[in-house]
XYZ file of C-alpha atoms in Angstrom:
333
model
C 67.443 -57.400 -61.557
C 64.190 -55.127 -62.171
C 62.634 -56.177 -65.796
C 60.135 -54.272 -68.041
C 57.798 -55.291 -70.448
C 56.905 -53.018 -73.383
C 53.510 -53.839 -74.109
C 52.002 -53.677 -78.196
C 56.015 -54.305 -79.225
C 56.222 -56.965 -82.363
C 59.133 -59.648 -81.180
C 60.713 -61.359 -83.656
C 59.370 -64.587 -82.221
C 56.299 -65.308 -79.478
C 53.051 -64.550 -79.214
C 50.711 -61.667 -78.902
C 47.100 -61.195 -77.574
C 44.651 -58.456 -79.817
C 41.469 -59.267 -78.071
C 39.998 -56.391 -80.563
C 40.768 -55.198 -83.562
C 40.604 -51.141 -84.171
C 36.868 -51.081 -85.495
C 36.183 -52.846 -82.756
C 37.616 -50.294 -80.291
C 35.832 -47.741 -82.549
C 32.126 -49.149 -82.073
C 32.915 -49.552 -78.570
C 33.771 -46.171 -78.619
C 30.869 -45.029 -80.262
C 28.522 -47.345 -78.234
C 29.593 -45.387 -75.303
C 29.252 -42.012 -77.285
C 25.397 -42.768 -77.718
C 25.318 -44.373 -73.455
C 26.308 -40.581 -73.042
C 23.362 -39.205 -74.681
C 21.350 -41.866 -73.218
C 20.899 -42.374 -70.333
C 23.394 -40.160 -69.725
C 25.896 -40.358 -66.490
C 24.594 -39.536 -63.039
C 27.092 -36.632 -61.653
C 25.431 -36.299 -58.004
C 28.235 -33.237 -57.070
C 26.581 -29.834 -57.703
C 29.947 -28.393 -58.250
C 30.791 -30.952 -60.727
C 27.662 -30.388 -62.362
C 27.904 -26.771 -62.978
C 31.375 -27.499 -64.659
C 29.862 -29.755 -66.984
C 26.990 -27.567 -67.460
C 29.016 -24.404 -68.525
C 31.397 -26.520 -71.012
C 28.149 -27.115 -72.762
C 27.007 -30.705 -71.442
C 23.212 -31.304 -71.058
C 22.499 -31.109 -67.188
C 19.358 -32.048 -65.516
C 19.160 -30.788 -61.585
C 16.614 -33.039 -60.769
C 17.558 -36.304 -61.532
C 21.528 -34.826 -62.096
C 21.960 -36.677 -65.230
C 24.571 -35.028 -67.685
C 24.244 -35.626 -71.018
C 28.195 -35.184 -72.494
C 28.318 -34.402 -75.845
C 31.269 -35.927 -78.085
C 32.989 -32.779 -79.138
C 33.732 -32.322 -75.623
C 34.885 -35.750 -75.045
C 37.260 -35.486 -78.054
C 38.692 -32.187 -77.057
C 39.172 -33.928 -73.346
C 41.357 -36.588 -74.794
C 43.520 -34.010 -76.616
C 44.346 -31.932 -73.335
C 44.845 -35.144 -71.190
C 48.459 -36.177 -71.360
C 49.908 -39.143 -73.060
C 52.204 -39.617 -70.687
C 54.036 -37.880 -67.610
C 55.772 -39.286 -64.214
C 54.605 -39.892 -61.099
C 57.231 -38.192 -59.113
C 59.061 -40.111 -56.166
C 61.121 -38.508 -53.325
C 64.242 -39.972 -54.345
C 64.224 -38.627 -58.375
C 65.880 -41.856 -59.465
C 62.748 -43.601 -58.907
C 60.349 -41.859 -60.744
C 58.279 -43.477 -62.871
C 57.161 -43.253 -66.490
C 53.597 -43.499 -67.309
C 52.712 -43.677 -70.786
C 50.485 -45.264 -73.474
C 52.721 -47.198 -75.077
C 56.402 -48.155 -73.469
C 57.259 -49.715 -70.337
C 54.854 -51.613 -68.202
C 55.245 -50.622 -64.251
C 54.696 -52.763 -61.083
C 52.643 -51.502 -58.272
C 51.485 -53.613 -55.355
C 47.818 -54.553 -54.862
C 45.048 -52.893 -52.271
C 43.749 -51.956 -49.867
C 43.366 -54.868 -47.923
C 41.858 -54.882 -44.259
C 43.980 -57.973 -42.867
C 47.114 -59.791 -42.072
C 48.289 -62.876 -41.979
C 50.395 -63.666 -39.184
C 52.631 -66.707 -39.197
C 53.037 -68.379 -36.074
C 54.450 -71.885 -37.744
C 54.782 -73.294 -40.925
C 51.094 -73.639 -42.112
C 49.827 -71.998 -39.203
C 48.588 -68.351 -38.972
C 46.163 -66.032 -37.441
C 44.115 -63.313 -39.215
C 43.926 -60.196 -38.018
C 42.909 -56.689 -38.935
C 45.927 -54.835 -40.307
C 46.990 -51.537 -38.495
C 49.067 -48.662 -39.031
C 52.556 -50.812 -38.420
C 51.485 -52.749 -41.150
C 51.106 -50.163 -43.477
C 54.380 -48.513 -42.215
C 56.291 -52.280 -42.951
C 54.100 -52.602 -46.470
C 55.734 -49.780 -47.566
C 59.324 -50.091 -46.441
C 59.208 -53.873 -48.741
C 57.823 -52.043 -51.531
C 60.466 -49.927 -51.144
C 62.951 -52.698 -51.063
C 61.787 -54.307 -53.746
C 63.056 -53.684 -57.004
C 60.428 -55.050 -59.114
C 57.842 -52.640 -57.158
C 57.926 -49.559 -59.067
C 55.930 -47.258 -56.852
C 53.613 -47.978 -53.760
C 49.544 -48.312 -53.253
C 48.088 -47.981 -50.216
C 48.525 -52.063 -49.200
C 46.298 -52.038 -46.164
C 44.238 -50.072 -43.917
C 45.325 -48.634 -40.654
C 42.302 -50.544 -39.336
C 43.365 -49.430 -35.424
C 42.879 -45.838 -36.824
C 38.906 -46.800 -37.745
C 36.519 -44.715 -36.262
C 38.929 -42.174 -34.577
C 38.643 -39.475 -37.166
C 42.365 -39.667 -37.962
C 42.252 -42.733 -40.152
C 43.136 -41.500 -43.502
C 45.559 -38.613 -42.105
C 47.964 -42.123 -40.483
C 47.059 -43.839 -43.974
C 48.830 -41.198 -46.139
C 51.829 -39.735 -43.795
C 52.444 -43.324 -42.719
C 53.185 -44.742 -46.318
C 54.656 -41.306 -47.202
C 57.360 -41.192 -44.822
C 58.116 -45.033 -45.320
C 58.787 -45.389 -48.629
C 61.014 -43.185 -51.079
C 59.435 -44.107 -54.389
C 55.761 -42.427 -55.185
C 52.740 -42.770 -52.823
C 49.513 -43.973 -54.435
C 46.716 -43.124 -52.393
C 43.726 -46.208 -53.428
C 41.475 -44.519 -50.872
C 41.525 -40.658 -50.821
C 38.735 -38.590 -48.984
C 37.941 -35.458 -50.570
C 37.754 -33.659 -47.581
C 41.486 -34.446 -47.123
C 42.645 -33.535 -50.297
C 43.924 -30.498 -49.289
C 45.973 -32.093 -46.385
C 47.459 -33.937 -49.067
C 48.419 -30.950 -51.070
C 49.746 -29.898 -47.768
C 51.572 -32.851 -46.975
C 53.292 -32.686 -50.304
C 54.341 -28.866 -50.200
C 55.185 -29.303 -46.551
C 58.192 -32.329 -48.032
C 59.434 -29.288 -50.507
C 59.780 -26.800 -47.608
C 56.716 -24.528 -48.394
C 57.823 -24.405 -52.065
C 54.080 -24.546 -53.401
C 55.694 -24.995 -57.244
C 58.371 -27.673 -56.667
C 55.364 -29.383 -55.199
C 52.573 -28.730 -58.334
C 55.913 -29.857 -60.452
C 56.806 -33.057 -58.483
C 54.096 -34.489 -56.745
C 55.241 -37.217 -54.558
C 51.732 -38.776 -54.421
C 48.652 -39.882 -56.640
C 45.046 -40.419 -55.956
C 43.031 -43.586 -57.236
C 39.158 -42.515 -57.119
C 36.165 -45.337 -58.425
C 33.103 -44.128 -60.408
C 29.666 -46.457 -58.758
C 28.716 -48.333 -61.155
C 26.743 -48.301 -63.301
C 27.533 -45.064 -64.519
C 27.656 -42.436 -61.800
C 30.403 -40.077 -60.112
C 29.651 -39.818 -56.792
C 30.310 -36.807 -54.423
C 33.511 -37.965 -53.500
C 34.900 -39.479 -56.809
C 34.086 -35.829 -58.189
C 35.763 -33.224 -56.051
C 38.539 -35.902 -55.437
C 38.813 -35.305 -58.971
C 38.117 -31.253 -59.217
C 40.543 -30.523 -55.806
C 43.435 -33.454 -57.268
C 43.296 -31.324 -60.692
C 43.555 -28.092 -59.258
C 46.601 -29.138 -57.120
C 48.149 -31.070 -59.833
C 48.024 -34.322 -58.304
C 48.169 -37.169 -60.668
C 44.423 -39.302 -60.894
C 43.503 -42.439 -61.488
C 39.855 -42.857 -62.776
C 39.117 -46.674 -62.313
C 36.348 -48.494 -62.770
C 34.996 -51.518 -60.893
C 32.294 -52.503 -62.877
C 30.999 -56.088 -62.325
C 29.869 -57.853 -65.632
C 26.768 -59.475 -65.128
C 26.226 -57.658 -62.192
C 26.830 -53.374 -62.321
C 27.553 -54.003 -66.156
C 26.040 -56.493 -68.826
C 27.192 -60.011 -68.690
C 29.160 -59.939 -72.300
C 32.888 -58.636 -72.396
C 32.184 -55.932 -75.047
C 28.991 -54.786 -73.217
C 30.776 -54.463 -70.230
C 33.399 -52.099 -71.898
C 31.288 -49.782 -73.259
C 29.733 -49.132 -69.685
C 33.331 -49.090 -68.019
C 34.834 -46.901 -70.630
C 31.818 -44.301 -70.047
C 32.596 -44.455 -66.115
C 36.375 -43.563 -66.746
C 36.116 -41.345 -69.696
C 33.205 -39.178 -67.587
C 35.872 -38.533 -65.122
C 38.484 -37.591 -67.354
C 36.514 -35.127 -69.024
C 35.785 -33.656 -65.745
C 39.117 -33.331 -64.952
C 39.993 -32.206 -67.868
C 37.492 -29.325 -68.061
C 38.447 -28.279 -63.973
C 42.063 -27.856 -65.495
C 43.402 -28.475 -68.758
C 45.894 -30.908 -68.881
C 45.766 -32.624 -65.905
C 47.293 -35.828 -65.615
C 44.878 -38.694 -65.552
C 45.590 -42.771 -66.054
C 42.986 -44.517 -67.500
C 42.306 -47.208 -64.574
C 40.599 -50.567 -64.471
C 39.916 -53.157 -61.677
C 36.584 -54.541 -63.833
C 35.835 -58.228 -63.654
C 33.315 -60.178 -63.386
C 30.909 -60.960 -60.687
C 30.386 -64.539 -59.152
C 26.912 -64.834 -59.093
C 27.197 -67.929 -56.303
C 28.963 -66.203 -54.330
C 28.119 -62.770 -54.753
C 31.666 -61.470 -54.887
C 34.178 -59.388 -57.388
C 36.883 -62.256 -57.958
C 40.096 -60.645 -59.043
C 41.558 -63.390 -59.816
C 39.121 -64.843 -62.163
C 40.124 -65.134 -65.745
C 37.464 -62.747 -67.096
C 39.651 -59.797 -65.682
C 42.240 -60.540 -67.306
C 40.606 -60.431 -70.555
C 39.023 -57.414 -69.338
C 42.362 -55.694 -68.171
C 44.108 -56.841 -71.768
C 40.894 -54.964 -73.766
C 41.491 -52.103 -71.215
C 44.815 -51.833 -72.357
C 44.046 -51.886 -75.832
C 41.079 -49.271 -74.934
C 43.552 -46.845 -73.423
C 46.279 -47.155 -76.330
C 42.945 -46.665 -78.390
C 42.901 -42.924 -76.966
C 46.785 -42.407 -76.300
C 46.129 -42.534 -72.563
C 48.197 -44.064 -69.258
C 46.449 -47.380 -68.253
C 46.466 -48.942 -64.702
C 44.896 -52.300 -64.868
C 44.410 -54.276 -62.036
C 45.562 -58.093 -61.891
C 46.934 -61.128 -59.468
């Protein structure tokens, strides 16, 4: 039986976790107020850029810096939604996001191999391919305490071909009945999205703006820029009205200072910048405020997910997004 957790609740007995209390979230807030001012955040879409420019943001062409100014910011979190659903085909399985209520269950991604079990204790790795994605999403779908699917792996066969992202969106679409999450969109397939989704209502271009059967996750570069992609992933998702996730992947003490609140403050500028510009493209749109920050092993030059530092960053994420009355999506093990 599926069980939910209702994060910020008071139990009459057991423990809870404030890793800040609400000045704190306020100076981290206004930290990344003055990060906005300076240095600024690197928008390197001209489009993008103009839509910042005529809301009233600072923009300089040359080195596209834009300077966003907290009024705008403020007015950004009032138009983004506290909560909505992502929309699955089968109606009894969409799913709530809000600031404060249930937590949801997602699986992880988007991996690049399988493990294939030839005997207990003995496997082969190999590069996952478009069956696996097709059989990731069916046991997501099975599973009860999956609430909607993420891309799990890459249709790795599909590399190189020109079709690759077209197999890893119908694939997982047609092979699951709870919502799509799409960790890897393209922005020049956006609109084959929008297609794909309009195409499941029968043409019916409003059932599909109403009950979009699929999200898109897009990442910020750290530190503190929105790439091409990341922005018109962001302009052409809020114009369709398909659901975004603006997620960080800052690495402290490597894209982002070494200290937890530090960290934050450069995260929470990545994440916010993209909200705003969604925001701004269309009022309203539905945005969860995302997270997959950790640390970075300096050894071994990796992002460990499962180090502890993430969770402590993914708990103060939390916190951060409850802070502004926004979705989260925080990654973990």
């Amino acid at each position: 039986m599926k069980e939910h957790y209702y994060p910020g609740a008071r139990p009459l007995n057991g423990v809870e976790l404030n890793l800040f209390s609400e000045e704190d979230l306020r100076m981290i807030h206004s930290a990344t107020m003055e990060v906005f001012q300076n240095p600024g955040v690197q928008v390197s879409d001209a489009e993008a850029r103009q839509i910042f420019k005529e809301a009233g943001c600072d923009v300089d062409e040359k080195s596209q810096i834009v300077k966003i100014p907290e009024f705008l910011v403020n007015r950004s979190l009032r138009d983004c939604p506290s909560s909505f659903y992502l929309n699955a085909r089968d109606k009894k399985k969409d799913v709530k996001q809000s600031h404060k209520g249930k937590v949801n269950w997602t699986c992880f991604g988007t991996g690049v191999k399988m493990c294939n079990y030839e005997a207990p204790g003995k496997y082969k790795t190999v590069d996952s391919v478009e069956e696996d994605v097709a059989n990731t999403a069916k046991l997501c779908d099975w599973a009860d305490n999956i609430d909607y699917y993420s891309l799990a792996v890459s249709a790795r066969d599909w590399a190189g071909k020109g079709a690759q992202d077209v197999h890893e969106t119908f694939t997982p679409m047609t092979n699951t009945s709870k919502h799509f999450h799409h960790i890897d969109p393209v922005e020049e397939s956006v609109e084959y999205y929008r297609d794909m989704v309009v195409a499941y209502y029968g043409g019916d271009e409003e059932m599909a703006r109403k009950r979009p059967t699929m999200s898109m996750l897009l990442c910020p570069t750290s530190p503190l820029e929105l790439s091409v992609n990341a922005c018109q992933v962001i302009i052409k998702g809020a114009r369709f009205g398909l659901p975004l996730n603006v997620l960080s992947m800052a690495m402290s003490g490597g894209s982002s200072p070494v200290f937890r609140a530090g960290t934050l403050v450069t995260h929470n500028a990545e994440v916010l910048a993209g909200i705003v510009l969604a925001q701004l493209t269309v009022p309203g749109a539905k945005c969860l405020y995302g997270s997959s920050t950790t640390t970075f092993d300096l050894k071994r030059g990796t992002a460990p997910v499962g180090a502890p530092e993430l969770g402590l960053i993914s708990g103060a994420v939390g916190k951060l997004a409850q802070f502004y009355g926004l979705p989260s999506f925080v990654a973990g093990t």
